PDB file of C-alpha atoms in Angstrom:
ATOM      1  CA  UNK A   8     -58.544  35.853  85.216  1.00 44.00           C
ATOM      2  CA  UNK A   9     -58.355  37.162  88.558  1.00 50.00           C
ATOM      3  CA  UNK A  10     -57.575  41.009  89.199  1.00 60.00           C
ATOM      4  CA  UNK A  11     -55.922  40.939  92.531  1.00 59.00           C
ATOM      5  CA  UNK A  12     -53.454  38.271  92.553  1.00 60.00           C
ATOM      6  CA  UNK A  13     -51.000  39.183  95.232  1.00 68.00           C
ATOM      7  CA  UNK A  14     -51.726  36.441  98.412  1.00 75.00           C
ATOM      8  CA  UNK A  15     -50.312  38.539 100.517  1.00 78.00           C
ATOM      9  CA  UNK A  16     -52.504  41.933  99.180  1.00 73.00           C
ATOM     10  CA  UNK A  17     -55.947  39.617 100.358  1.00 80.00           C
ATOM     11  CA  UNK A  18     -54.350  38.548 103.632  1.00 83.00           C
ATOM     12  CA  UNK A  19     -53.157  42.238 104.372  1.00 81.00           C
ATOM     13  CA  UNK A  20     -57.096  43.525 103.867  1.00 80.00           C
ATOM     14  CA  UNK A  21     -58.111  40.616 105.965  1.00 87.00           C
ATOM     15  CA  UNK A  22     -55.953  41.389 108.882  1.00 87.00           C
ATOM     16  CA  UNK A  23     -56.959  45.011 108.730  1.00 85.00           C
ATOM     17  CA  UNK A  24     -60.727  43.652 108.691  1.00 85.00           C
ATOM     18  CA  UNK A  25     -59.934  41.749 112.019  1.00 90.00           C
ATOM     19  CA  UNK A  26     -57.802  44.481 113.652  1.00 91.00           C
ATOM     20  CA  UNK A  27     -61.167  47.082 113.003  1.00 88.00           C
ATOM     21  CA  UNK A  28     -63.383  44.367 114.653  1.00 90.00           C
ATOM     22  CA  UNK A  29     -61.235  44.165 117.465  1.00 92.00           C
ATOM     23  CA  UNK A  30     -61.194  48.263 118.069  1.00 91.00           C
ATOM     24  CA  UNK A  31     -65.158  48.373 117.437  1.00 89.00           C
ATOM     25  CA  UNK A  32     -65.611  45.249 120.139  1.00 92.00           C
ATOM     26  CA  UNK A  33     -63.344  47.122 122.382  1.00 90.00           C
ATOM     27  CA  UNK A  34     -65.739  50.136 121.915  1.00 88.00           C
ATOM     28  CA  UNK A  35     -68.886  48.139 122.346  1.00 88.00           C
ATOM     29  CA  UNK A  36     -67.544  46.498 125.237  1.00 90.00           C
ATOM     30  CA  UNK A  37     -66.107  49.734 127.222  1.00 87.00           C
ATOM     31  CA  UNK A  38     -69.212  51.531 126.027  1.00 84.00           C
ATOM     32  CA  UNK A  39     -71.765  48.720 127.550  1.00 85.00           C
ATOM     33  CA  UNK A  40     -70.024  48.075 131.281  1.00 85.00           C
ATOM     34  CA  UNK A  41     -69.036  51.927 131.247  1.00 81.00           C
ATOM     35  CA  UNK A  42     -65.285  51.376 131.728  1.00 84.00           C
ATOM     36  CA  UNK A  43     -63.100  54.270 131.484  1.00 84.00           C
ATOM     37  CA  UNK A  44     -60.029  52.345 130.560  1.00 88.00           C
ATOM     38  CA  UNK A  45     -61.529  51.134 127.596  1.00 89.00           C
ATOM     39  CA  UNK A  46     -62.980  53.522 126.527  1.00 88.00           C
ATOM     40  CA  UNK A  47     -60.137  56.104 126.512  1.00 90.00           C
ATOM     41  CA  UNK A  48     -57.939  53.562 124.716  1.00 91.00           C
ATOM     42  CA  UNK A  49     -60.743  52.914 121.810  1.00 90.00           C
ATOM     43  CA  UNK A  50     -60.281  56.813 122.038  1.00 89.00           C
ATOM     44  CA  UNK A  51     -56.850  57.007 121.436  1.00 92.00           C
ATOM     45  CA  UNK A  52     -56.886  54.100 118.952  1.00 92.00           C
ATOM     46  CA  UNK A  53     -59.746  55.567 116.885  1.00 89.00           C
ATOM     47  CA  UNK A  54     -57.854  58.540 116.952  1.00 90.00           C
ATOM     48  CA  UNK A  55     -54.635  57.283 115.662  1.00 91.00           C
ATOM     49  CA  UNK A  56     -56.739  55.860 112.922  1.00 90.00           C
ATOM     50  CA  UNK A  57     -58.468  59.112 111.662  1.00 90.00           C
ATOM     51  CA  UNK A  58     -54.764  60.389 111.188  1.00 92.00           C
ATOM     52  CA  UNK A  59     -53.597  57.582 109.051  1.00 91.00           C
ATOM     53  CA  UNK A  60     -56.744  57.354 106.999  1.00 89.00           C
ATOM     54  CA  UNK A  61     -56.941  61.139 106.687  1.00 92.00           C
ATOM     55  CA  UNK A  62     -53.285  61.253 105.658  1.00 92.00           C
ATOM     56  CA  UNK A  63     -53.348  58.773 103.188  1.00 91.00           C
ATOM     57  CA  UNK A  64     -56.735  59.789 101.450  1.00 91.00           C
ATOM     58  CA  UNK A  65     -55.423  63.211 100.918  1.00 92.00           C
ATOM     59  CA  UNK A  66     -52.602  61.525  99.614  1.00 91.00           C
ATOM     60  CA  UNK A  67     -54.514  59.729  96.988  1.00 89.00           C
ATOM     61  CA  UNK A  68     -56.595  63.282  96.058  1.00 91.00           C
ATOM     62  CA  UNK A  69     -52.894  65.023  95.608  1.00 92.00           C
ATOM     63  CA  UNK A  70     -51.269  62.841  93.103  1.00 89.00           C
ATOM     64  CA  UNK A  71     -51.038  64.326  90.455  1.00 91.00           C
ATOM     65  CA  UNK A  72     -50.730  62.589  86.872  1.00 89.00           C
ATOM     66  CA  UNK A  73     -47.030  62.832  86.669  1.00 91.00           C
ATOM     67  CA  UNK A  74     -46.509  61.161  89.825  1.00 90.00           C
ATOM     68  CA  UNK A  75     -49.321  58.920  89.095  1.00 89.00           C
ATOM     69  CA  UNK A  76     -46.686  58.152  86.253  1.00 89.00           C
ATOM     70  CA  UNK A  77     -43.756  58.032  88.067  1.00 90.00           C
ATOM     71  CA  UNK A  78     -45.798  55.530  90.467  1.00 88.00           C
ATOM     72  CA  UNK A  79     -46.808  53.449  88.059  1.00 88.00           C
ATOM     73  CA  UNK A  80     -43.555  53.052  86.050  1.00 88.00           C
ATOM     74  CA  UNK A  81     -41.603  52.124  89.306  1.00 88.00           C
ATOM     75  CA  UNK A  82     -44.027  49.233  90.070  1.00 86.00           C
ATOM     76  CA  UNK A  83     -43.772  47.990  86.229  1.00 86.00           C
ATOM     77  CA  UNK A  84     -39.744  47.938  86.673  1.00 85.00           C
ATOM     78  CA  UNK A  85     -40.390  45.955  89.940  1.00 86.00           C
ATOM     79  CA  UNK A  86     -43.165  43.768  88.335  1.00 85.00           C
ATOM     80  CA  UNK A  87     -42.963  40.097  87.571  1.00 84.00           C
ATOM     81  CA  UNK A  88     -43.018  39.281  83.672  1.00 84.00           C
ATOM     82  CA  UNK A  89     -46.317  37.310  84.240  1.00 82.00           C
ATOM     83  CA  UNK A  90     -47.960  39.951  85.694  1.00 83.00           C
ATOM     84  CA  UNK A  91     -46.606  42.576  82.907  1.00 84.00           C
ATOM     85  CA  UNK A  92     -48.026  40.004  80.427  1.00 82.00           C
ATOM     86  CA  UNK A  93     -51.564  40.098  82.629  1.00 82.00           C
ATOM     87  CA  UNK A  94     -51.784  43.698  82.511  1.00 83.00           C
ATOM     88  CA  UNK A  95     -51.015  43.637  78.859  1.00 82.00           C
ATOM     89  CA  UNK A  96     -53.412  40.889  77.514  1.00 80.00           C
ATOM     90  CA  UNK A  97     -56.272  42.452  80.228  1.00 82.00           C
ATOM     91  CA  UNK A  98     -55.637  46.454  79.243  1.00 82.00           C
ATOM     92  CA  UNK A  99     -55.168  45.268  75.421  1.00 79.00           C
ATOM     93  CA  UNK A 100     -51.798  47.107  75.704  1.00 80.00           C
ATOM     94  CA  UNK A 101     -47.758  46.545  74.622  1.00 78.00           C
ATOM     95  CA  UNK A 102     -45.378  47.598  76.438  1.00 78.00           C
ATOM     96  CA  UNK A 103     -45.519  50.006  79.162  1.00 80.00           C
ATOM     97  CA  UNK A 104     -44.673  53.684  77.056  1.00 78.00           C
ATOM     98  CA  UNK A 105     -42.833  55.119  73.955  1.00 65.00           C
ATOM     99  CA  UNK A 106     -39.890  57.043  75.847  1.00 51.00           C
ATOM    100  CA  UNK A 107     -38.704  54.432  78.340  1.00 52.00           C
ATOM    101  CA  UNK A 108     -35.896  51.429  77.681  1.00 57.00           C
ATOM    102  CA  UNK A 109     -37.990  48.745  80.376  1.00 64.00           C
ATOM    103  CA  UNK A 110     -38.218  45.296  79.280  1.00 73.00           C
ATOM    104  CA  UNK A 111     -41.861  43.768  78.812  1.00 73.00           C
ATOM    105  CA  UNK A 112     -43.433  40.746  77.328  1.00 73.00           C
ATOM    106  CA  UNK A 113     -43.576  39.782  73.707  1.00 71.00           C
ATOM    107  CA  UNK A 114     -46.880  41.310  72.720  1.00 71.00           C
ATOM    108  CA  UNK A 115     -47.564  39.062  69.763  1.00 67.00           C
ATOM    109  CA  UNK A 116     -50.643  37.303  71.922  1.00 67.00           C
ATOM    110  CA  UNK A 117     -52.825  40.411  72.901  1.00 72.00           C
ATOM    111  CA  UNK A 118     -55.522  41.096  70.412  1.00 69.00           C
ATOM    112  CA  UNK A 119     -54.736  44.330  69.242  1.00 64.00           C
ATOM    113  CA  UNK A 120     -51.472  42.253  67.576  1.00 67.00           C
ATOM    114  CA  UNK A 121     -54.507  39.645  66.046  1.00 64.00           C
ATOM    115  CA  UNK A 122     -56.301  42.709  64.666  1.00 62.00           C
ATOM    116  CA  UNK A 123     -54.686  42.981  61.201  1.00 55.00           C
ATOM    117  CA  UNK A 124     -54.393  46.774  60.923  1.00 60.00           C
ATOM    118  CA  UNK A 125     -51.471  46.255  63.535  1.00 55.00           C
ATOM    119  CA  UNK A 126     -50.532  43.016  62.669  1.00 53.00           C
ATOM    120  CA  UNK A 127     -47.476  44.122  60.705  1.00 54.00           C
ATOM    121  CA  UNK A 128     -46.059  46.520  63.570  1.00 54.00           C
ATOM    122  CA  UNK A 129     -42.527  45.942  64.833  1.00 53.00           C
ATOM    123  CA  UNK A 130     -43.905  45.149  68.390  1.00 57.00           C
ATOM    124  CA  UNK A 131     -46.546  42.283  67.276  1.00 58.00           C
ATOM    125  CA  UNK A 132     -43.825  41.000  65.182  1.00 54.00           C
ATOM    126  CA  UNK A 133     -41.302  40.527  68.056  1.00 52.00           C
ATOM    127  CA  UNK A 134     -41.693  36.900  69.327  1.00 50.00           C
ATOM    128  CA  UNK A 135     -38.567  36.767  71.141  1.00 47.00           C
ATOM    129  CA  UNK A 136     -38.625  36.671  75.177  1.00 45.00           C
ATOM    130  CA  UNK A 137     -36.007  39.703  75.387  1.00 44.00           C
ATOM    131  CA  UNK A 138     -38.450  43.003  74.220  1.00 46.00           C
ATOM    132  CA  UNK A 139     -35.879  45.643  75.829  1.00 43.00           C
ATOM    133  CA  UNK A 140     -37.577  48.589  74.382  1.00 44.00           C
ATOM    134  CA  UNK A 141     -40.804  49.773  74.126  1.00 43.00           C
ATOM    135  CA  UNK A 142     -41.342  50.202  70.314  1.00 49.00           C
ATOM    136  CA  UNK A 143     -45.357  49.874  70.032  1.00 51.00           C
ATOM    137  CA  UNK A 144     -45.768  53.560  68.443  1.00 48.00           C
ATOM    138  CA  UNK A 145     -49.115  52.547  66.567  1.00 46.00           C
ATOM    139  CA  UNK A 146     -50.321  50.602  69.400  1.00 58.00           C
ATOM    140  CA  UNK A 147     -52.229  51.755  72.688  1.00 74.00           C
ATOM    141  CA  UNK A 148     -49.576  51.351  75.553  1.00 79.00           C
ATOM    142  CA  UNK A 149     -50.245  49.992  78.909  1.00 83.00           C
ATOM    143  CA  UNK A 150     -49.732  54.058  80.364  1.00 85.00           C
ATOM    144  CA  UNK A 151     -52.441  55.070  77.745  1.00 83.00           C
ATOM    145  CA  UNK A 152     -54.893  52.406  79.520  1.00 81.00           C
ATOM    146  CA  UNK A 153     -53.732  52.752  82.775  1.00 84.00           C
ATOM    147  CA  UNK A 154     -53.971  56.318  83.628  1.00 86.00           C
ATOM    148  CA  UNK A 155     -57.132  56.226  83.545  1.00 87.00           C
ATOM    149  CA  UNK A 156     -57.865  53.677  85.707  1.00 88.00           C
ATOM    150  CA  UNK A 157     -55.007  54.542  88.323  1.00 88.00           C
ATOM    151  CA  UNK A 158     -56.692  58.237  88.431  1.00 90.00           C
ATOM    152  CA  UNK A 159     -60.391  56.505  89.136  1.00 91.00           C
ATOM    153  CA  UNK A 160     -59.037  54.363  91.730  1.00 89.00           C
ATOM    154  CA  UNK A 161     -57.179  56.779  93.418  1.00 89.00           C
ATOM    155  CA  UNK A 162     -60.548  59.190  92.968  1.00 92.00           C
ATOM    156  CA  UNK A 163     -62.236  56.599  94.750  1.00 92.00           C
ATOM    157  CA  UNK A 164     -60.099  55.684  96.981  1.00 90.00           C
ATOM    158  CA  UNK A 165     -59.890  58.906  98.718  1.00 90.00           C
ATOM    159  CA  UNK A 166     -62.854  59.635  98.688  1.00 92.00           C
ATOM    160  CA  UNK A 167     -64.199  56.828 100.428  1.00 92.00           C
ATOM    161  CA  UNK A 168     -61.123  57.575 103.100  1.00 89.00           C
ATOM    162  CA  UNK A 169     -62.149  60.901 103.795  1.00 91.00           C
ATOM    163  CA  UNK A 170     -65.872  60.304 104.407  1.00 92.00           C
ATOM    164  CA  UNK A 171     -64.994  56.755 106.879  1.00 89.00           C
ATOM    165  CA  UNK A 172     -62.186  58.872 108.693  1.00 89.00           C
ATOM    166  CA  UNK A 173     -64.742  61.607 109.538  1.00 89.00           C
ATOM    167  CA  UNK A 174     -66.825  59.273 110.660  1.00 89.00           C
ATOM    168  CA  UNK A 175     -63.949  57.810 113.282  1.00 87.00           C
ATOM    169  CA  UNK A 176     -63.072  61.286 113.784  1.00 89.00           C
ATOM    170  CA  UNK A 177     -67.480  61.467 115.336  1.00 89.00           C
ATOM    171  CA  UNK A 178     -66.759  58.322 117.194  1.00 85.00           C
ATOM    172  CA  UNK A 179     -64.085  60.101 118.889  1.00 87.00           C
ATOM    173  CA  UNK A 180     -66.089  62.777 120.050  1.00 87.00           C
ATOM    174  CA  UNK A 181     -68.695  60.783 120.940  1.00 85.00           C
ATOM    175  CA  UNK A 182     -66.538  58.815 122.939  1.00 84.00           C
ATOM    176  CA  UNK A 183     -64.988  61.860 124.879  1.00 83.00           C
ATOM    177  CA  UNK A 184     -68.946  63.158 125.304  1.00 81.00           C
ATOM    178  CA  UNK A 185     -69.991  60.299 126.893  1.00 77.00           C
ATOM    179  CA  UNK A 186     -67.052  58.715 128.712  1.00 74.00           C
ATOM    180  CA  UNK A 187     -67.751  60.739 131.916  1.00 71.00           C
ATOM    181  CA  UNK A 188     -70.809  59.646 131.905  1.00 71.00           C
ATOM    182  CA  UNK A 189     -72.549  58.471 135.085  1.00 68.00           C
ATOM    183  CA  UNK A 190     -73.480  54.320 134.600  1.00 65.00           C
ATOM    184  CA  UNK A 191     -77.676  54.785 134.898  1.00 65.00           C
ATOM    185  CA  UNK A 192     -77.640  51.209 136.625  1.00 68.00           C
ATOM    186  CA  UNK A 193     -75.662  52.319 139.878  1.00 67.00           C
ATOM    187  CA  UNK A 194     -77.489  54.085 142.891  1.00 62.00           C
ATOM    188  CA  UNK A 195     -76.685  57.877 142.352  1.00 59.00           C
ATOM    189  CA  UNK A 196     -78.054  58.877 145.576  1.00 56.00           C
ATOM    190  CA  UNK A 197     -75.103  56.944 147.092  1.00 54.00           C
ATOM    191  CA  UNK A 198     -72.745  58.651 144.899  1.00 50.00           C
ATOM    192  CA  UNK A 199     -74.284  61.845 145.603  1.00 50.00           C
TER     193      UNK A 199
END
């Protein structure tokens, strides 16, 4: 079973991929042939970059738990059934939590419903298609196993964002340091 299975998710980190090769060849290249133009937009670029990437990693370090929460019950009300049933059979979960009426899968085919200590609950024992409420008290719910894992991610996440924006935040400087640069390869005494 794949974990990312959004099409669009893979073709939205490859086009970012591409875009970020683009702004490092237009670096390269206004860095090599010493062109101003080029360099002042990879500037400004690289720049514009270090704000979104700082934003949004300080954004992951803020969330708190109840707004990881509130994050992660919106996307389960948005969420196809087949991917509520993924998240169920791969978290070994039912349902999403105890105090909210959102419909999920039957959750007769995880395995915590084969183990036969919960076996006889009213949530393994509800084959129909229509589970409206959440009634899996003796069973792990999918906000028990996914807290922790949203909170990791997000961890991770941001950190990683805030060490690669600093480092586009040193390419900008860089690029302002040497921009004005005289091109070793041209006859100063002329420009003198």
């Amino acid at each position: 079973m794949s974990i990312v299975t959004s099409l669009a998710l893979v073709g939205g980190i490859i086009a970012c991929g591409v875009f970020l090769l683009l702004i490092a060849i237009i670096g390269l290249v206004g860095a090599l042939k010493h062109h101003q133009v080029l360099l002042f937009f990879y500037m400004i670029i690289l720049f514009l970059l270090f704000l979104i990437q700082f934003g949004i990693a300080c954004a992951c370090l803020a969330l708190n738990t109840d707004q990881q929460k509130d994050l992660a019950k919106n996307a389960w009300k948005i969420a196809d059934r087949s991917v509520k049933d993924q998240v169920q059979r791969h978290f070994n979960c039912c349902g999403f939590d105890n105090t909210t009426s959102m419909s999920h899968p039957p959750c007769y085919n995880i395995g915590l419903c084969r183990d036969s200590k919960y076996s006889n609950s009213s949530c393994c024992l509800n084959k129909s298609n229509n589970s409206t409420r959440d009634t899996c008290a003796p069973l792990c719910t999918c906000w028990t196993s996914l807290h922790r894992e949203i909170g990791t991610g997000l961890r991770i996440s941001g950190g990683i964002g805030l060490f690669f924006s600093f480092t586009e935040i040193f390419g900008v400087w860089m690029t302002v340091r040497f921009r004005n640069q005289r091109d070793p390869k041209t006859n100063n005494a002329f420009l003198l």
